[in-house]
mmCIF file of C-alpha atoms in Angstrom:
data_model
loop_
_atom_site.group_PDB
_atom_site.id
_atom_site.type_symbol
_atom_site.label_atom_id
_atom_site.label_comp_id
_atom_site.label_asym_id
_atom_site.label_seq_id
_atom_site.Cartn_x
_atom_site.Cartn_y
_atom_site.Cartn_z
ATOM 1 C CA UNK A 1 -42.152 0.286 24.049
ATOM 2 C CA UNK A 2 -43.644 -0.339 20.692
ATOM 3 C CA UNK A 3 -42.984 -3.738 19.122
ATOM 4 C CA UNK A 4 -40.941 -3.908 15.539
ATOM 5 C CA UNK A 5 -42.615 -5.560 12.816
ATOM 6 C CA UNK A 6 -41.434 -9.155 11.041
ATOM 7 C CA UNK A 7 -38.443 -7.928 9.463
ATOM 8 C CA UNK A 8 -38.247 -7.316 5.772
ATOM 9 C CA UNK A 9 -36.612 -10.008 3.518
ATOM 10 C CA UNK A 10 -33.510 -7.394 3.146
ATOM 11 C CA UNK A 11 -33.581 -6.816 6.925
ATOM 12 C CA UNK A 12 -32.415 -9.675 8.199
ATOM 13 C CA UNK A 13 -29.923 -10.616 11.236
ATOM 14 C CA UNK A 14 -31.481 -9.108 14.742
ATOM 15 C CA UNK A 15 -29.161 -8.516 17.351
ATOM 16 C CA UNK A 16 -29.514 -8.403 20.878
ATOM 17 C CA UNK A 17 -28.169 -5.156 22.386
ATOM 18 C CA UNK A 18 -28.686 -6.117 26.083
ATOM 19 C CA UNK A 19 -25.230 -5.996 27.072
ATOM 20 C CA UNK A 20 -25.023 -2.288 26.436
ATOM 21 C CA UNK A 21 -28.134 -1.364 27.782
ATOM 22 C CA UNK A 22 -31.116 -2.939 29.841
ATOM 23 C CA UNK A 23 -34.187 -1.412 27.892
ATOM 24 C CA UNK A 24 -36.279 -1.449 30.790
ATOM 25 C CA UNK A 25 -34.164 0.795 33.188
ATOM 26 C CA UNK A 26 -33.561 3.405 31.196
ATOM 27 C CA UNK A 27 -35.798 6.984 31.120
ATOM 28 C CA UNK A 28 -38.063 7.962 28.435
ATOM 29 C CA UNK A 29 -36.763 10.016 25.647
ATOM 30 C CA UNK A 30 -34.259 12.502 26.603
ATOM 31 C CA UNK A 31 -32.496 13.554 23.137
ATOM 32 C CA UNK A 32 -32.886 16.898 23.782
ATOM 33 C CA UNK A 33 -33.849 19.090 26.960
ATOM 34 C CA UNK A 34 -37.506 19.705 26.891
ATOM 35 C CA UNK A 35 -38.977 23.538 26.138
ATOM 36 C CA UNK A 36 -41.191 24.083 30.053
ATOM 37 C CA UNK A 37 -43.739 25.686 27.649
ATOM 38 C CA UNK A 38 -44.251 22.635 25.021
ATOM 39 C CA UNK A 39 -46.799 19.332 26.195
ATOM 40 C CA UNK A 40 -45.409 16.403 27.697
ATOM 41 C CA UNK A 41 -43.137 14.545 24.934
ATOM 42 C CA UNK A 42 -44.443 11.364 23.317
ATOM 43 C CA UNK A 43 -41.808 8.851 22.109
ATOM 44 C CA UNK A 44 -41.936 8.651 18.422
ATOM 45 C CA UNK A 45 -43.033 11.631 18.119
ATOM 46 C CA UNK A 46 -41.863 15.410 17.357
ATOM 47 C CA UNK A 47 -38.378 16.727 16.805
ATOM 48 C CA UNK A 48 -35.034 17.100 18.355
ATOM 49 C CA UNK A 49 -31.940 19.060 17.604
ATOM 50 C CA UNK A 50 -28.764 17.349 17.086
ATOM 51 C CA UNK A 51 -25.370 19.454 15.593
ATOM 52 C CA UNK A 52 -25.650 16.818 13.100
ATOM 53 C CA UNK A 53 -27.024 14.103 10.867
ATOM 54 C CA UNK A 54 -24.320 12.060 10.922
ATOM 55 C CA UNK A 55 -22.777 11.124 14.601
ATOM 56 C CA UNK A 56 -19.612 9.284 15.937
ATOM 57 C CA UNK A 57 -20.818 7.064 18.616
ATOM 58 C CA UNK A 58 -18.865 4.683 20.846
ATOM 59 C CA UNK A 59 -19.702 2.155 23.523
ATOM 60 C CA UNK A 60 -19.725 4.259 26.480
ATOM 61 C CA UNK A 61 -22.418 6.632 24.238
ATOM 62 C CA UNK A 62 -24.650 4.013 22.880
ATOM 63 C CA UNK A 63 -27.808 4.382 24.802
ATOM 64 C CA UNK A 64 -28.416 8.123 23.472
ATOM 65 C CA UNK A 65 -28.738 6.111 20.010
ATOM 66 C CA UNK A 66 -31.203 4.240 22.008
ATOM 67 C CA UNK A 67 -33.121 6.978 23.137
ATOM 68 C CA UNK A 68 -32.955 8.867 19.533
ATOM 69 C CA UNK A 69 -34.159 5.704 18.234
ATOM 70 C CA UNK A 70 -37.427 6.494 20.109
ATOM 71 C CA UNK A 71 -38.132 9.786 17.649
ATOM 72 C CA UNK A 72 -36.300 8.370 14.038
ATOM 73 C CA UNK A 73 -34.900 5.669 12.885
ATOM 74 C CA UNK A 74 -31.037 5.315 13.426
ATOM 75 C CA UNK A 75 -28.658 3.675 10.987
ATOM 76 C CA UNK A 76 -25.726 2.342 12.305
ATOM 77 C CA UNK A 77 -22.500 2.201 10.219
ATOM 78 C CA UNK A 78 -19.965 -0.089 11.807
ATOM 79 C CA UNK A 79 -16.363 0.731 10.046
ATOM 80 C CA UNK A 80 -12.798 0.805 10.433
ATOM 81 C CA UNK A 81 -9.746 2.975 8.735
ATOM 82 C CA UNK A 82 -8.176 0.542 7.164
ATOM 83 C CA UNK A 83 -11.428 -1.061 5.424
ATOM 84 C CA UNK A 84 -11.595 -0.368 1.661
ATOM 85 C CA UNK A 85 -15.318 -1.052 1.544
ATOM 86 C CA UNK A 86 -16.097 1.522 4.094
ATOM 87 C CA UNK A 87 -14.716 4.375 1.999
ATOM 88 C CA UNK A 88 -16.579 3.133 -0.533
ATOM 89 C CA UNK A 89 -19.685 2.271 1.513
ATOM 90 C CA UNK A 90 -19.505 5.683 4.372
ATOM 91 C CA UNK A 91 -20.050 7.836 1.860
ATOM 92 C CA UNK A 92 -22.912 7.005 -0.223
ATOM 93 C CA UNK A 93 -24.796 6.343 3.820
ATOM 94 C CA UNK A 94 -23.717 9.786 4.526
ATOM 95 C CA UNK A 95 -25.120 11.362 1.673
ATOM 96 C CA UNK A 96 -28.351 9.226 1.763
ATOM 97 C CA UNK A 97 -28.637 10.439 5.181
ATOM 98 C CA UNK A 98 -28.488 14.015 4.093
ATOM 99 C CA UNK A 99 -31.223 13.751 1.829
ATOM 100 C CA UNK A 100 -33.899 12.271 3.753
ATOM 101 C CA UNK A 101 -33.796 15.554 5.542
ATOM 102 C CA UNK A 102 -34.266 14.497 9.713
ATOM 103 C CA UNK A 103 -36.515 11.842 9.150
ATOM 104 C CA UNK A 104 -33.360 9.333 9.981
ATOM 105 C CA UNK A 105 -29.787 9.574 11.362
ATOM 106 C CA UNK A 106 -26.691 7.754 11.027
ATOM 107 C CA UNK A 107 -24.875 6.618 13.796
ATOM 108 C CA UNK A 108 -20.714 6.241 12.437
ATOM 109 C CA UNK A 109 -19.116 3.427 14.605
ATOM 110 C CA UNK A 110 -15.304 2.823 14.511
ATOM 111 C CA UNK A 111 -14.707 -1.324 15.207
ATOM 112 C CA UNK A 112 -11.698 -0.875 16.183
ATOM 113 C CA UNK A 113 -11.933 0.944 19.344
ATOM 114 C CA UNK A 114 -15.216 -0.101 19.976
ATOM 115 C CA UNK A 115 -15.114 -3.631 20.742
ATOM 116 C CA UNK A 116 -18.918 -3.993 22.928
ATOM 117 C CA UNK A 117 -20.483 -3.136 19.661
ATOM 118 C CA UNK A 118 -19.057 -5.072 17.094
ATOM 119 C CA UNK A 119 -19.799 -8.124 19.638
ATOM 120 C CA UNK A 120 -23.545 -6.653 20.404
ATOM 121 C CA UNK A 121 -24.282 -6.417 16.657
ATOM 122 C CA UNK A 122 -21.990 -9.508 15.750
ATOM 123 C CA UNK A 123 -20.465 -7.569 13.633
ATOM 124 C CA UNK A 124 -17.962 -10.785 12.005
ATOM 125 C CA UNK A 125 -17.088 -8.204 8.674
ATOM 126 C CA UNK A 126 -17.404 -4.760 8.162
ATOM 127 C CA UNK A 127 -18.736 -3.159 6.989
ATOM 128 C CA UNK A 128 -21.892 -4.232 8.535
ATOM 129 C CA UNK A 129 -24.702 -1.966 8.735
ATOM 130 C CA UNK A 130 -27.829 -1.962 11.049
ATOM 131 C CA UNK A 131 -30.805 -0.262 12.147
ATOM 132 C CA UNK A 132 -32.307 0.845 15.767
ATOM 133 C CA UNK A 133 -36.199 1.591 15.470
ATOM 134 C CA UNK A 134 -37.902 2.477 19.071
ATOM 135 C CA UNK A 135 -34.379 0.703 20.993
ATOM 136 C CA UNK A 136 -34.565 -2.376 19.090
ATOM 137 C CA UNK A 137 -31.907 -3.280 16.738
ATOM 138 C CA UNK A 138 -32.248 -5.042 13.227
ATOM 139 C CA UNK A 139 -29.293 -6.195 10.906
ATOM 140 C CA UNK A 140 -29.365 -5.102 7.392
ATOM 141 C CA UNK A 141 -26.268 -5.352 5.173
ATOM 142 C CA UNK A 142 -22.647 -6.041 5.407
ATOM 143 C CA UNK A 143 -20.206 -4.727 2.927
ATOM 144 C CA UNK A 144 -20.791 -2.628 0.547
ATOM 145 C CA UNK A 145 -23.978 -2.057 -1.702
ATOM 146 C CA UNK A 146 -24.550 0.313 -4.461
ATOM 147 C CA UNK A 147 -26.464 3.347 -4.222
ATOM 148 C CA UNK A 148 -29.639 2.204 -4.882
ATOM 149 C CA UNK A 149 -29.949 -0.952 -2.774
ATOM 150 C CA UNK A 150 -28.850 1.349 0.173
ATOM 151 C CA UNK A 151 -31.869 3.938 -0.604
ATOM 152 C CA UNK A 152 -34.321 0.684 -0.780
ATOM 153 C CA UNK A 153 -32.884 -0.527 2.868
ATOM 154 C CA UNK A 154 -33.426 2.890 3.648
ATOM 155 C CA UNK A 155 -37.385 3.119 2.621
ATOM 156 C CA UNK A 156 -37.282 0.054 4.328
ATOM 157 C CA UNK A 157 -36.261 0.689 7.386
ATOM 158 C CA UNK A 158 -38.744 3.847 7.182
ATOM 159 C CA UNK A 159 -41.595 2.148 6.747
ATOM 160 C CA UNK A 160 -41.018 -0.753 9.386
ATOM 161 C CA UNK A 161 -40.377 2.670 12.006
ATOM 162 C CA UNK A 162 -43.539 4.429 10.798
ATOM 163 C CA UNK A 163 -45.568 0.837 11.459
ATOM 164 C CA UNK A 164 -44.451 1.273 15.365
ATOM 165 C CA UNK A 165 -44.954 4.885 15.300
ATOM 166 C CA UNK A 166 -41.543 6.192 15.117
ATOM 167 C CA UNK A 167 -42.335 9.467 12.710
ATOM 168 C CA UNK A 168 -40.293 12.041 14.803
ATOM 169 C CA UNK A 169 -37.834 14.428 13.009
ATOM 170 C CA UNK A 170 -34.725 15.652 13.801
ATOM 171 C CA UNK A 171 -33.316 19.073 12.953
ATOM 172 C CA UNK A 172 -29.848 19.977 12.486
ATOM 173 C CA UNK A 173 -28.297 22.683 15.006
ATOM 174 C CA UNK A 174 -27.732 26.096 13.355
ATOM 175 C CA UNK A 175 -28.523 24.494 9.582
ATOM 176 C CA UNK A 176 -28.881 26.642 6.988
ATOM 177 C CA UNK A 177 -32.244 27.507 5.357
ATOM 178 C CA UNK A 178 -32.654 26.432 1.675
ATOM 179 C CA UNK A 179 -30.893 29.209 -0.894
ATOM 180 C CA UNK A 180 -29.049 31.208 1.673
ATOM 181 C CA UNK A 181 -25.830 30.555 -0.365
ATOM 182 C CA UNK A 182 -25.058 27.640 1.708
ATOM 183 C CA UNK A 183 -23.132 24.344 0.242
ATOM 184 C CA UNK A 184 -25.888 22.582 -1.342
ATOM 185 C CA UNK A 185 -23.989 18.833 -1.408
ATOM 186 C CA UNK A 186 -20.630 16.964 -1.543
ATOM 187 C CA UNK A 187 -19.292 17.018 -5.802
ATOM 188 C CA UNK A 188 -19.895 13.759 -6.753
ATOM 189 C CA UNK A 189 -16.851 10.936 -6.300
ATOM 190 C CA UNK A 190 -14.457 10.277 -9.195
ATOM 191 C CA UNK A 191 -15.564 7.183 -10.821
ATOM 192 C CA UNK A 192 -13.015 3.980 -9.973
ATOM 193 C CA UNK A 193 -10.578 2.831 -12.267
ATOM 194 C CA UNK A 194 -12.081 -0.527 -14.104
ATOM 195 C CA UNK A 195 -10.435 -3.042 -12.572
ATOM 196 C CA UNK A 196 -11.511 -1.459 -8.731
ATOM 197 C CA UNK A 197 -14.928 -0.892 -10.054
ATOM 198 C CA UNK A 198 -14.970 -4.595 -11.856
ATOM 199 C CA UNK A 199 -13.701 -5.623 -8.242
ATOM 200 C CA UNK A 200 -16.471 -3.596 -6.312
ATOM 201 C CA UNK A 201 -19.155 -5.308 -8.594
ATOM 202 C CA UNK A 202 -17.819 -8.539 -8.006
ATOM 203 C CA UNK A 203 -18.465 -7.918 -4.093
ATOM 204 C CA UNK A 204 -21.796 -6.489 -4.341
ATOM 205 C CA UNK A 205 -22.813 -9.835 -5.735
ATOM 206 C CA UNK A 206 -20.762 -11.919 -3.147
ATOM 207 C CA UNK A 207 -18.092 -13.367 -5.762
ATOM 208 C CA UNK A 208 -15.420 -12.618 -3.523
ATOM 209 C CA UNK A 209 -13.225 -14.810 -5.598
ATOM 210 C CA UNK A 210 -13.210 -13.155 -9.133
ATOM 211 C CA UNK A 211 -13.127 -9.550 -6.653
ATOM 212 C CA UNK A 212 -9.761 -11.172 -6.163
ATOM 213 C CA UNK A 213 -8.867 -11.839 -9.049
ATOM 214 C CA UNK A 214 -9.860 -7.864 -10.826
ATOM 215 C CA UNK A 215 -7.615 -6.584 -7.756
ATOM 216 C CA UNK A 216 -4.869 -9.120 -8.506
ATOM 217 C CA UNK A 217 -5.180 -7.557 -12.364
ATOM 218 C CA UNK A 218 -5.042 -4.136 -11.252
ATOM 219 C CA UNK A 219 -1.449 -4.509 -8.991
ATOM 220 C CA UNK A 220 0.423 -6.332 -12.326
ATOM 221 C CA UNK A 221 -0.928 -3.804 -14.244
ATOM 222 C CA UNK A 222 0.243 -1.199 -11.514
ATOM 223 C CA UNK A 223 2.704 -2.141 -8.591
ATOM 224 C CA UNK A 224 2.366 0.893 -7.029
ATOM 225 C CA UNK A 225 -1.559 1.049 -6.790
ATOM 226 C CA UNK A 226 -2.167 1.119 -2.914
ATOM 227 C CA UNK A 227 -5.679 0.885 -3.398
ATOM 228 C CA UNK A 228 -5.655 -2.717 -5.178
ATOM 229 C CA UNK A 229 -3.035 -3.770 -2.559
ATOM 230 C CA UNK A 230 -5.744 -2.998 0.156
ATOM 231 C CA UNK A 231 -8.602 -3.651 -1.833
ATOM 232 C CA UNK A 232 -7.204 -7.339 -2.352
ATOM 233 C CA UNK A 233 -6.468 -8.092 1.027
ATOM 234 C CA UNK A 234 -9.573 -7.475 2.421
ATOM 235 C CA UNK A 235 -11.166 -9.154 -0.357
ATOM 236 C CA UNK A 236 -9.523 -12.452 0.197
ATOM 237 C CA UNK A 237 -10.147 -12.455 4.057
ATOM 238 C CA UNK A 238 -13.776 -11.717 3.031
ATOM 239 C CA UNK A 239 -13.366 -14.821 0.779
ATOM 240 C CA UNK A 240 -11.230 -17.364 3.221
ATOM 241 C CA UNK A 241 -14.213 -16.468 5.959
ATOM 242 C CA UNK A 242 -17.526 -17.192 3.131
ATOM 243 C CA UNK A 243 -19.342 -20.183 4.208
ATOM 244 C CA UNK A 244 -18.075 -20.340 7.802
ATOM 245 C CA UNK A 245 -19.394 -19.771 11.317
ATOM 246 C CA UNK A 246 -17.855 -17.547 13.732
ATOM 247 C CA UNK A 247 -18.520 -20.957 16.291
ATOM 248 C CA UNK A 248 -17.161 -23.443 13.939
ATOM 249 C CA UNK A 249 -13.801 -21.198 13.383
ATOM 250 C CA UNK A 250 -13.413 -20.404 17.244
ATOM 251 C CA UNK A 251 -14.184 -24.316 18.212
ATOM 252 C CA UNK A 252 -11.369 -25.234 15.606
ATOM 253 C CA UNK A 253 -8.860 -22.873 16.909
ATOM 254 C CA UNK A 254 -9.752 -23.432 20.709
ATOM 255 C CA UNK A 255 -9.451 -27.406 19.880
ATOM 256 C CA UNK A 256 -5.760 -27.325 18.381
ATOM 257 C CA UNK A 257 -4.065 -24.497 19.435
ATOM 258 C CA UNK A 258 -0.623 -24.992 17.050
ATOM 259 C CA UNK A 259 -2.353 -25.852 14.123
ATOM 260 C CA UNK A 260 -1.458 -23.613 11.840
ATOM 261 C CA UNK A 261 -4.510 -22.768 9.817
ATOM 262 C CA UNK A 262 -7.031 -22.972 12.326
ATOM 263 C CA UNK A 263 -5.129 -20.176 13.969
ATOM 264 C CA UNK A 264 -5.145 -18.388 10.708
ATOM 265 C CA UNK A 265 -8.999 -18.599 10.341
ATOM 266 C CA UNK A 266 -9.782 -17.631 13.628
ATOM 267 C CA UNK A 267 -6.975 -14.322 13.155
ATOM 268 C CA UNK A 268 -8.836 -13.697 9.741
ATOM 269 C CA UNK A 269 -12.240 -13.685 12.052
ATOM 270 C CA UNK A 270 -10.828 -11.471 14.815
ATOM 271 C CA UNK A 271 -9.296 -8.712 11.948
ATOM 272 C CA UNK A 272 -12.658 -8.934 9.970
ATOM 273 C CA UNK A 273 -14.048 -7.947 13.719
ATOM 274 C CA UNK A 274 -11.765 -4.916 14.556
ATOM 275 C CA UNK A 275 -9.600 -7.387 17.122
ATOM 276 C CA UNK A 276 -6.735 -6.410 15.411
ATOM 277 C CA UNK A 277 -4.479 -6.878 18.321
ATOM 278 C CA UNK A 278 -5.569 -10.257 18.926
ATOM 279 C CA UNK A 279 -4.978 -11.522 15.143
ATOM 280 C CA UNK A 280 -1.846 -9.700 15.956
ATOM 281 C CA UNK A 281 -1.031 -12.204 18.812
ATOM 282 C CA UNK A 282 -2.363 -15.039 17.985
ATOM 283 C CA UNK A 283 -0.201 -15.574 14.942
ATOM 284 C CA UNK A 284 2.904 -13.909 16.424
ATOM 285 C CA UNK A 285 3.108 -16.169 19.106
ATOM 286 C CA UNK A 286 3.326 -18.823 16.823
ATOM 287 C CA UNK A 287 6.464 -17.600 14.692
ATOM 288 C CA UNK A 288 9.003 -19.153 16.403
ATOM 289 C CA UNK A 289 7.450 -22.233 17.445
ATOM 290 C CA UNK A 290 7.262 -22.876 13.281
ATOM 291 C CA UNK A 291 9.470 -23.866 10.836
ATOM 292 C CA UNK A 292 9.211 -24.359 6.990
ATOM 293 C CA UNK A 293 5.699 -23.583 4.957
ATOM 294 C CA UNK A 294 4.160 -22.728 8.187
ATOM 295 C CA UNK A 295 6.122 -19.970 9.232
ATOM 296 C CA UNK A 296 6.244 -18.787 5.914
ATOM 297 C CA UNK A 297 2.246 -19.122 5.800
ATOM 298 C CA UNK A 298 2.030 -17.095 9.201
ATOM 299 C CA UNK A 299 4.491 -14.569 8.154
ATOM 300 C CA UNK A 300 2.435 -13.401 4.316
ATOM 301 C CA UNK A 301 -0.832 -13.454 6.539
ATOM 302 C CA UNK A 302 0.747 -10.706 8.957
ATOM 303 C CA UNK A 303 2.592 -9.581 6.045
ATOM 304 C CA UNK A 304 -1.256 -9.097 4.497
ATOM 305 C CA UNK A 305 -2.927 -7.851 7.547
ATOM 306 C CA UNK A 306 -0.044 -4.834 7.683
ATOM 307 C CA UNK A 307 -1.219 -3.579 4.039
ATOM 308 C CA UNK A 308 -5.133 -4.222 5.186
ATOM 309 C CA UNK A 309 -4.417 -1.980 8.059
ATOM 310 C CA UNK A 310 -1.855 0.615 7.081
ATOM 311 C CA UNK A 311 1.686 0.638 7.451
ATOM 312 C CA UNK A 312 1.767 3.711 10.066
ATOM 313 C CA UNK A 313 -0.931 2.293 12.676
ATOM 314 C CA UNK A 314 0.901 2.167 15.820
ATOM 315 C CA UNK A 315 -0.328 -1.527 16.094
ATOM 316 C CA UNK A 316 0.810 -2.427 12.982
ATOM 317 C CA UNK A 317 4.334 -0.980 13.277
ATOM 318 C CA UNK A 318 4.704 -2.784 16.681
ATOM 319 C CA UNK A 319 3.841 -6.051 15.305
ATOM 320 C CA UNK A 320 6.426 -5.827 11.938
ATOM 321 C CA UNK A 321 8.947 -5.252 14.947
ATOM 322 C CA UNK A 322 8.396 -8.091 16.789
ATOM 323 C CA UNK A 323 7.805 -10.320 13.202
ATOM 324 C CA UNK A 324 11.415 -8.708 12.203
ATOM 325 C CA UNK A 325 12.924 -9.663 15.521
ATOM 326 C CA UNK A 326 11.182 -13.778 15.217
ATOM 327 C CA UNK A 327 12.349 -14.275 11.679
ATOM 328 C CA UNK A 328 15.926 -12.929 11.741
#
């Protein structure tokens, strides 16, 4: 296996994907079945076929992302439903994907029912996008980024694959060939309304706190506007978790069980992770062993998490029953 370089300054965060795989069991290449007629396969090297560019991927299909890693670079998009930056984010990878033509792939993975790789690429907000060049992984973004930062990770991410020899292509199943009439590209996305796009800048540049504050803007000029409601709480979980360890939160919680906002943090850390179930019980459990400010506190964060998540997720409705049935 070919070593990966020092990572680049905007490649940062390695993970360690050992629990999913052991790197030094598993087979050479195997991407695609091998033509009797071609030479022997070299790993990071030549093409294989895939029916796409961009792939869903779970934990129980990981290590083919491993073994594609060995011919291109794979991006990995960790992402959830209910997460407004991933619509904005998915996108823009999927396109940039497109365009580099089989030199790279994206790998599309859902946190929430994918729990071994949020964990293996410690995945504490999402969006959080990574890399795997020649089975080895490298962090290199979370949330979202504009269009151009995400083509410079890209180059990146290139260029550290090409330095371990990882210049394979891959070709799309049954594509079609260039002016057969075929859908040249996705139209372009409507632009956001200011106060969104105000918010989206605000995130780029980590000031979760005036992102806030454009999506709090947006619902008084508009009650109605979904997007804001979702837009603001993620936001503001993204802003109560800045500055904070996922050990420090954890230790708090583990240390004092019925406090009230330690149990909050650590909820906003497991929803920011995909856990949604165990935000869900963590907090629920404590609704009628509150009174006061506290419940109160516990019931807007649920209250919060519902819009973050959407109101007809089968988790989501469960838990409003069992808040309904604690309150009243």
């Amino acid at each position: 296996m070919t070593n990966v370089p020092p990572t680049p300054s905007s490649l940062r965060g390695a993970v360690d994907l050992s629990s999913l795989v052991d790197r030094a069991q598993r087979p050479p290449q195997t991407t695609s079945a091998p033509d009797p007629a071609a030479p022997p396969a070299v790993a990071g090297s030549g093409a294989v076929t895939l029916p796409s560019l961009v792939i869903d991927v779970t934990d129980e299909t990981f290590q083919d992302v491993l073994q594609l890693s060995d011919v291109v670079p794979v991006i990995v998009d960790i992402w959830a439903e209910w997460c407004g930056p991933c619509k904005q984010l998915s996108p823009v990878l999927e396109r940039l994907t497109e365009e580099y033509a089989g030199r790279l792939v994206l790998a599309k993975v859902d946190a929430d029912t994918n729990p071994q790789l949020v964990q293996a690429f410690q995945a504490q907000s999402i969006p959080t996008v990574a890399a795997v060049i020649g089975g080895r992984p490298l962090g290199l973004f979370v949330g979202a980024l504009p269009e151009a930062q995400v083509r410079d990770v890209f180059e990146q991410v290139l260029a550290a694959a090409e330095q371990n020899g990882i210049t394979g292509s891959v070709t799309v199943d049954g594509a079609a060939a260039p002016g057969d009439g075929a859908d040249q590209g996705e139209p372009e996305p409507e632009p956001l309304p200011p106060h969104h796009q105000a918010a989206y800048d605000a995130i780029e540049r980590g000031d979760y706190a005036a992102a806030v504050q454009e999506y709090r803007t947006a619902i008084a000029q508009d009650p109605h506007d979904q997007m804001a409601v979702a837009g603001l709480a993620q936001v503001s979980l993204l802003d109560r978790l800045q500055g904070r360890t996922a050990e420090e939160i954890r230790s708090a919680a583990g240390a004092a069980p019925q406090d009230v906002e330690a149990q909050l943090a650590v909820a906003d850390l497991d929803v920011s992770g995909g856990h949604v179930e165990d935000a869900f019980g963590r907090l629920l459990d404590l609704v009628p062993t509150v009174f006061g400010t506290e419940r109160e506190a516990l019931r807007v964060r649920l209250v919060e998490y519902f819009e973050l998540i959407g109101a007809e997720d089968p988790r989501v409705v469960a838990a409003r029953r069992r808040l309904a049935n604690a309150l009243y």
